Amino acid sequence: MNTQLYFRLRMYFKKYPIIAIMVPLVFCGVFLITGCASVKRNPLPEDRFSEAEVLNTKGIRTFGGKLDARFQEDLALSAKQQLDRLRKEPGSRIDNSALLLSGGGAYGSFSAGFLNGWSSSGKRPEFKLVTGISTGALIAPLAFVGTEYDGVLKKMYTGISTQDVAKIRGISTLWNDSLLDPSPLMGILETFINEEFIDKVAQAHNDGRRLYIGTTNLDAQRLVIWNMGALANIDDPRTPELFRKIMLASSSIPIVFPPVMIEVKSDGIEYDEMHVDGGVITQVFFHLAIVDIEEIRREFVDGSIPMERGRVFIIRNGTILPIAEQIDRNLMNIAERSMSTMTKASAINDFRRIYMLSKRAGLEFNYVGIPEDFEFTATEAFDRLEMIDLYYLGYKIGSSSNKWKHNVPGVRQ
């Protein structure tokens, strides 16, 4: 869950006190006036959670934490695709680098700057795998396609403010399912997640590379991993819209933003699923046991293949280590500090899990995050000036020669 945005919204409420007054009225209205009323939907039956199809296709998504035969077959296909590429381009090598992008709301400007700085150093790889959660899900497709979208990343994270991302619902919150309307953010996505962009994702997928985005299925209480390259290859006019909806869903903080309803089919009958911020379950992810990398390596790798050692790169859109601070004894400060502590602990646990998976698979482990001494100065949810500062901080670190850390707090080396 995006604690940073929670903190920024609190400051936003201070700037616009009418909103802060409206929030408790909304909850009073919900409980005292509307009772158990809710926005109508057509939910997928519980016994069909694992079998529903999207765009009449199976195999483009799976639940995290469960070995999936279709994803395993797709991973084997990716190895074959890369070998075919080697045959067509003699002398080339396979770079098995994975880029994992965390949540962090407006702090995603750090990743945007870091990736641009990394590009300027001339050492940014063409990633075999890119994964994204929350704000990382907005960045991941652009990072996946390549450096040609560095300018879009910069514009996205330095050229916007709160009103460019969401609108206040006002009294209509009483009959809606969120405080804010994210239609401005969807408008931003529509400007670059178009058919041309989808074609580029599809081509990268067909070259053997993979893009995964995580959303939380609230009905199932499970993390859903979406194979976005496989989705991009579906010849359906609805594909770009679904692609954008998945990106939006992964960054939709419950209550603050509405859930994204994904249309599915089971036994030919149409239903919907409720998806929200992937950060509700995990802050950053690798493959979450949905595939067996070692099995693919045993099947396809031999000494004759010029393959680089696999590397894992994590960019954390937030600080990593605990930061000591005396907390005033009031409701908002206690709630904010508790959420921040919970999210940071979750992120560290994710790092430890990915570290152990990387070591077991013989992969080089690297990570970076916002330095603990950075002074956050935001006065609203998406503070453009602070986002610019974070962007250029990320750029400076990304372009440096010694940007990565390797020792995860709490893990014996």
Short mmCIF file of C-alpha atoms in Angstrom, two decimals, residues 128-273:
data_model
loop_
_atom_site.label_atom_id
_atom_site.label_comp_id
_atom_site.label_asym_id
_atom_site.label_seq_id
_atom_site.Cartn_x
_atom_site.Cartn_y
_atom_site.Cartn_z
CA LYS A 128 15.00 -9.68 -19.78
CA LEU A 129 12.28 -9.15 -17.15
CA VAL A 130 10.60 -6.03 -15.77
CA THR A 131 8.08 -6.14 -12.93
CA GLY A 132 6.06 -3.28 -11.44
CA ILE A 133 3.77 -2.62 -8.49
CA SER A 134 1.70 0.53 -7.91
CA THR A 135 3.62 3.55 -9.23
CA GLY A 136 6.17 1.00 -10.42
CA ALA A 137 3.44 -0.41 -12.66
CA LEU A 138 3.18 2.98 -14.37
CA ILE A 139 6.93 3.06 -14.98
CA ALA A 140 7.53 -0.61 -15.84
CA PRO A 141 6.08 -0.67 -19.39
CA LEU A 142 8.12 2.40 -20.38
CA ALA A 143 11.31 0.95 -18.88
CA PHE A 144 10.56 -2.36 -20.59
CA VAL A 145 10.21 -0.92 -24.09
CA GLY A 146 13.49 0.95 -23.62
CA THR A 147 15.37 4.20 -23.38
CA GLU A 148 13.36 5.81 -26.18
CA TYR A 149 10.68 6.50 -23.56
CA ASP A 150 13.00 8.19 -21.07
CA GLY A 151 11.61 11.56 -22.10
CA VAL A 152 8.05 10.39 -21.42
CA LEU A 153 9.12 9.17 -17.97
CA LYS A 154 10.64 12.55 -17.19
CA LYS A 155 7.54 14.40 -18.33
CA MET A 156 5.22 12.10 -16.38
CA TYR A 157 7.02 12.60 -13.09
CA THR A 158 8.21 16.21 -13.28
CA GLY A 159 5.45 17.90 -15.26
CA ILE A 160 2.38 17.04 -13.16
CA SER A 161 0.77 18.03 -9.87
CA THR A 162 -2.13 16.65 -7.85
CA GLN A 163 -4.91 18.03 -10.06
CA ASP A 164 -3.30 16.33 -13.07
CA VAL A 165 -3.71 12.94 -11.37
CA ALA A 166 -7.11 13.05 -9.65
CA LYS A 167 -10.26 15.10 -9.11
CA ILE A 168 -12.16 15.63 -5.87
CA ARG A 169 -15.56 13.95 -5.99
CA GLY A 170 -17.28 16.26 -3.53
CA ILE A 171 -20.69 15.20 -2.27
CA SER A 172 -20.84 12.44 -4.89
CA THR A 173 -18.45 10.47 -2.66
CA LEU A 174 -21.59 9.43 -0.75
CA TRP A 175 -22.70 7.18 -3.62
CA ASN A 176 -19.25 6.28 -4.99
CA ASP A 177 -16.52 3.91 -3.82
CA SER A 178 -13.60 6.33 -3.39
CA LEU A 179 -12.65 9.81 -2.27
CA LEU A 180 -10.99 10.83 -5.54
CA ASP A 181 -11.68 10.36 -9.25
CA PRO A 182 -8.55 9.14 -11.15
CA SER A 183 -9.85 10.00 -14.63
CA PRO A 184 -7.04 12.58 -15.15
CA LEU A 185 -4.47 9.82 -14.57
CA MET A 186 -6.25 7.57 -17.05
CA GLY A 187 -6.11 10.47 -19.51
CA ILE A 188 -2.32 10.60 -19.09
CA LEU A 189 -2.09 6.87 -19.76
CA GLU A 190 -4.20 7.19 -22.89
CA THR A 191 -1.68 9.62 -24.38
CA PHE A 192 1.13 7.06 -24.60
CA ILE A 193 -0.36 3.59 -24.00
CA ASN A 194 -1.72 3.48 -27.52
CA GLU A 195 -1.65 0.87 -30.29
CA GLU A 196 1.87 1.86 -31.34
CA PHE A 197 3.17 1.39 -27.81
CA ILE A 198 1.31 -1.92 -27.40
CA ASP A 199 2.94 -3.16 -30.61
CA LYS A 200 6.38 -2.38 -29.16
CA VAL A 201 5.59 -4.32 -25.99
CA ALA A 202 4.38 -7.22 -28.13
CA GLN A 203 7.58 -7.17 -30.20
CA ALA A 204 9.79 -7.14 -27.09
CA HIS A 205 7.79 -10.11 -25.79
CA ASN A 206 8.32 -11.97 -29.06
CA ASP A 207 12.07 -11.32 -28.73
CA GLY A 208 12.03 -13.31 -25.49
CA ARG A 209 11.62 -10.55 -22.90
CA ARG A 210 8.86 -10.41 -20.28
CA LEU A 211 6.85 -7.69 -18.52
CA TYR A 212 4.82 -8.49 -15.39
CA ILE A 213 2.52 -6.16 -13.45
CA GLY A 214 0.88 -7.03 -10.13
CA THR A 215 -2.64 -6.09 -8.99
CA THR A 216 -4.60 -7.14 -5.91
CA ASN A 217 -7.81 -9.06 -6.59
CA LEU A 218 -9.90 -7.98 -3.59
CA ASP A 219 -12.52 -10.68 -4.19
CA ALA A 220 -9.90 -13.44 -4.01
CA GLN A 221 -7.54 -11.64 -1.58
CA ARG A 222 -4.69 -12.65 -3.90
CA LEU A 223 -1.98 -10.93 -5.88
CA VAL A 224 -2.54 -11.32 -9.62
CA ILE A 225 0.50 -11.35 -11.92
CA TRP A 226 -0.28 -10.13 -15.44
CA ASN A 227 1.88 -11.15 -18.40
CA MET A 228 1.63 -7.82 -20.21
CA GLY A 229 3.59 -8.91 -23.30
CA ALA A 230 1.26 -11.85 -23.81
CA LEU A 231 -1.67 -9.45 -23.41
CA ALA A 232 -0.12 -7.07 -25.95
CA ASN A 233 -0.07 -9.91 -28.50
CA ILE A 234 -3.83 -10.49 -28.29
CA ASP A 235 -5.43 -9.23 -31.49
CA ASP A 236 -8.44 -7.56 -29.95
CA PRO A 237 -9.54 -3.90 -30.13
CA ARG A 238 -10.02 -3.97 -26.34
CA THR A 239 -6.37 -4.81 -25.65
CA PRO A 240 -5.03 -1.24 -25.21
CA GLU A 241 -7.88 -0.35 -22.83
CA LEU A 242 -7.27 -3.45 -20.70
CA PHE A 243 -3.53 -2.75 -20.70
CA ARG A 244 -4.21 0.74 -19.29
CA LYS A 245 -6.77 -0.55 -16.79
CA ILE A 246 -4.24 -3.01 -15.34
CA MET A 247 -1.68 -0.23 -14.92
CA LEU A 248 -4.31 1.95 -13.26
CA ALA A 249 -5.53 -0.90 -11.03
CA SER A 250 -2.04 -1.60 -9.75
CA SER A 251 -1.72 2.02 -8.61
CA SER A 252 -5.28 2.44 -7.25
CA ILE A 253 -5.02 2.83 -3.48
CA PRO A 254 -8.24 1.55 -1.88
CA ILE A 255 -10.61 4.24 -0.55
CA VAL A 256 -8.49 7.01 -2.07
CA PHE A 257 -9.04 5.76 -5.63
CA PRO A 258 -11.84 3.48 -6.86
CA PRO A 259 -11.16 -0.18 -7.61
CA VAL A 260 -10.75 -1.05 -11.28
CA MET A 261 -13.34 -3.53 -12.47
CA ILE A 262 -11.93 -6.11 -14.88
CA GLU A 263 -14.45 -7.83 -17.16
CA VAL A 264 -14.05 -11.61 -17.30
CA LYS A 265 -15.92 -14.64 -18.65
CA SER A 266 -16.58 -18.05 -17.19
CA ASP A 267 -18.57 -20.69 -19.05
CA GLY A 268 -19.51 -18.00 -21.55
CA ILE A 269 -21.08 -15.77 -18.88
CA GLU A 270 -19.74 -12.25 -18.27
CA TYR A 271 -18.72 -11.17 -14.75
CA ASP A 272 -16.43 -8.61 -13.14
CA GLU A 273 -13.47 -8.73 -10.76
#
